[in-house]
């Protein structure tokens, strides 16, 4: 029904909205929740966002179809889905905590290290070759990330920057697990549902254990439930389905060219929602990182007969 390039851009635009929107909610939570002082906490956002995403998928496909998909899975694949949900917990936690100590723009730029780590780990794991242009691009991205983090903090990594860099490794691991799960005939709906459902359960269990049931007393305050439902629908569910739908129809070169827009979206949202203007250091780092992304996406023309999704498709994804 939709142009695959449109779906690809839509998925990146929606996914990039997540971090700036969370920062906006943290700043404006009392106004949105009827003057409740601390309605949005670490646990509320992570628990409610994942719960709403799971409910959206459940309402769209029905519990019977998802349960049937789950029953058809091998027990090892089920274990992988549980691990995938736990990785989502760690990834979201690191990003949320980092936002308390660093800017959204820094989060967007430093987060570009994640796809590089994923490509390198994937090449090692799946024995896929990395071209010279990709190595050069990865070097520029890594250099831009490290230079930005060190220059802004008198050549020391801040706590927030370290959390984002750590989240890049978790992102890479999560992407590898997701790729393996989808290659093992797991339906997309069961992957998306279980990832968010398990994450919500883990968040809830941790919060109850550490803080008690009263920790969620303000979770239904004001407009928060409606806002998190909309957030999960667009930023989590629609972005994921649009992304995988586009990947099925587009070649890796096209995907690589269009996904360079992700940091552009992220920094633009940071300015719109949070009023963040990139500093000179951030601007220089952005140019270096974007140059690295562009160079790493340079592809040699594939020989005829080579199936799409072959040697170079991993880094594009």
mmCIF file of N, CA and C in Angstrom, residues 19 22 25 28 40 70 94 96 110 131 155 174 176 178 196 203 222 237 241 262 286 297 300 306-307 315:
data_model
loop_
_atom_site.group_PDB
_atom_site.id
_atom_site.type_symbol
_atom_site.label_atom_id
_atom_site.label_comp_id
_atom_site.label_asym_id
_atom_site.label_seq_id
_atom_site.Cartn_x
_atom_site.Cartn_y
_atom_site.Cartn_z
ATOM 1 N N UNK A 19 14.079 9.628 21.896
ATOM 2 C CA UNK A 19 14.913 10.270 22.914
ATOM 3 C C UNK A 19 14.523 11.726 23.165
ATOM 4 N N UNK A 22 11.189 11.804 25.181
ATOM 5 C CA UNK A 22 11.328 11.435 26.589
ATOM 6 C C UNK A 22 11.907 12.600 27.385
ATOM 7 N N UNK A 25 9.167 15.066 27.906
ATOM 8 C CA UNK A 25 8.219 14.620 28.939
ATOM 9 C C UNK A 25 8.792 14.805 30.336
ATOM 10 N N UNK A 28 8.465 18.531 31.178
ATOM 11 C CA UNK A 28 7.122 19.108 31.261
ATOM 12 C C UNK A 28 6.118 18.190 31.952
ATOM 13 N N UNK A 40 6.495 11.391 36.095
ATOM 14 C CA UNK A 40 7.296 10.594 35.178
ATOM 15 C C UNK A 40 8.598 10.233 35.864
ATOM 16 N N UNK A 70 3.760 -18.292 19.133
ATOM 17 C CA UNK A 70 4.635 -18.635 20.252
ATOM 18 C C UNK A 70 4.749 -20.147 20.413
ATOM 19 N N UNK A 94 19.752 2.505 30.123
ATOM 20 C CA UNK A 94 20.979 3.268 29.925
ATOM 21 C C UNK A 94 20.695 4.623 29.263
ATOM 22 N N UNK A 96 17.804 6.294 29.244
ATOM 23 C CA UNK A 96 17.024 7.130 30.162
ATOM 24 C C UNK A 96 17.930 7.769 31.215
ATOM 25 N N UNK A 110 26.475 10.395 19.898
ATOM 26 C CA UNK A 110 27.227 9.280 20.483
ATOM 27 C C UNK A 110 26.580 7.938 20.143
ATOM 28 N N UNK A 131 34.156 -3.909 3.500
ATOM 29 C CA UNK A 131 34.918 -3.253 2.444
ATOM 30 C C UNK A 131 35.810 -2.159 3.023
ATOM 31 N N UNK A 155 38.583 16.481 28.184
ATOM 32 C CA UNK A 155 39.250 15.227 27.826
ATOM 33 C C UNK A 155 39.009 14.121 28.853
ATOM 34 N N UNK A 174 21.661 -6.502 20.913
ATOM 35 C CA UNK A 174 20.228 -6.663 20.690
ATOM 36 C C UNK A 174 19.907 -6.830 19.210
ATOM 37 N N UNK A 176 21.876 -8.084 16.899
ATOM 38 C CA UNK A 176 22.317 -9.416 16.491
ATOM 39 C C UNK A 176 21.301 -10.476 16.908
ATOM 40 N N UNK A 178 18.107 -10.021 17.482
ATOM 41 C CA UNK A 178 16.900 -9.839 16.673
ATOM 42 C C UNK A 178 17.073 -10.428 15.286
ATOM 43 N N UNK A 196 8.480 -6.207 23.921
ATOM 44 C CA UNK A 196 7.910 -5.160 24.758
ATOM 45 C C UNK A 196 7.202 -5.715 25.988
ATOM 46 N N UNK A 203 10.591 -4.484 34.068
ATOM 47 C CA UNK A 203 10.578 -3.158 34.682
ATOM 48 C C UNK A 203 9.665 -3.135 35.911
ATOM 49 N N UNK A 222 -3.261 12.702 35.099
ATOM 50 C CA UNK A 222 -3.481 13.606 33.983
ATOM 51 C C UNK A 222 -3.494 12.919 32.633
ATOM 52 N N UNK A 237 5.926 0.866 17.917
ATOM 53 C CA UNK A 237 5.254 -0.156 17.104
ATOM 54 C C UNK A 237 5.296 0.180 15.613
ATOM 55 N N UNK A 241 7.442 -1.855 12.563
ATOM 56 C CA UNK A 241 6.786 -2.535 11.449
ATOM 57 C C UNK A 241 7.143 -1.874 10.113
ATOM 58 N N UNK A 262 18.896 9.485 9.910
ATOM 59 C CA UNK A 262 18.569 9.283 11.326
ATOM 60 C C UNK A 262 19.145 10.356 12.247
ATOM 61 N N UNK A 286 29.252 16.279 14.248
ATOM 62 C CA UNK A 286 28.155 15.858 13.366
ATOM 63 C C UNK A 286 28.653 15.714 11.928
ATOM 64 N N UNK A 297 28.724 3.892 3.457
ATOM 65 C CA UNK A 297 27.606 3.437 2.631
ATOM 66 C C UNK A 297 27.956 3.372 1.154
ATOM 67 N N UNK A 300 30.253 -1.030 -3.923
ATOM 68 C CA UNK A 300 30.587 -1.456 -5.268
ATOM 69 C C UNK A 300 29.384 -2.187 -5.852
ATOM 70 N N UNK A 306 24.474 -12.404 -7.800
ATOM 71 C CA UNK A 306 24.642 -12.388 -6.350
ATOM 72 C C UNK A 306 23.333 -11.998 -5.714
ATOM 73 N N UNK A 307 22.759 -12.813 -4.844
ATOM 74 C CA UNK A 307 21.462 -12.500 -4.261
ATOM 75 C C UNK A 307 21.532 -11.281 -3.378
ATOM 76 N N UNK A 315 25.910 -4.388 7.238
ATOM 77 C CA UNK A 315 26.202 -3.049 7.712
ATOM 78 C C UNK A 315 25.119 -2.084 7.289
#
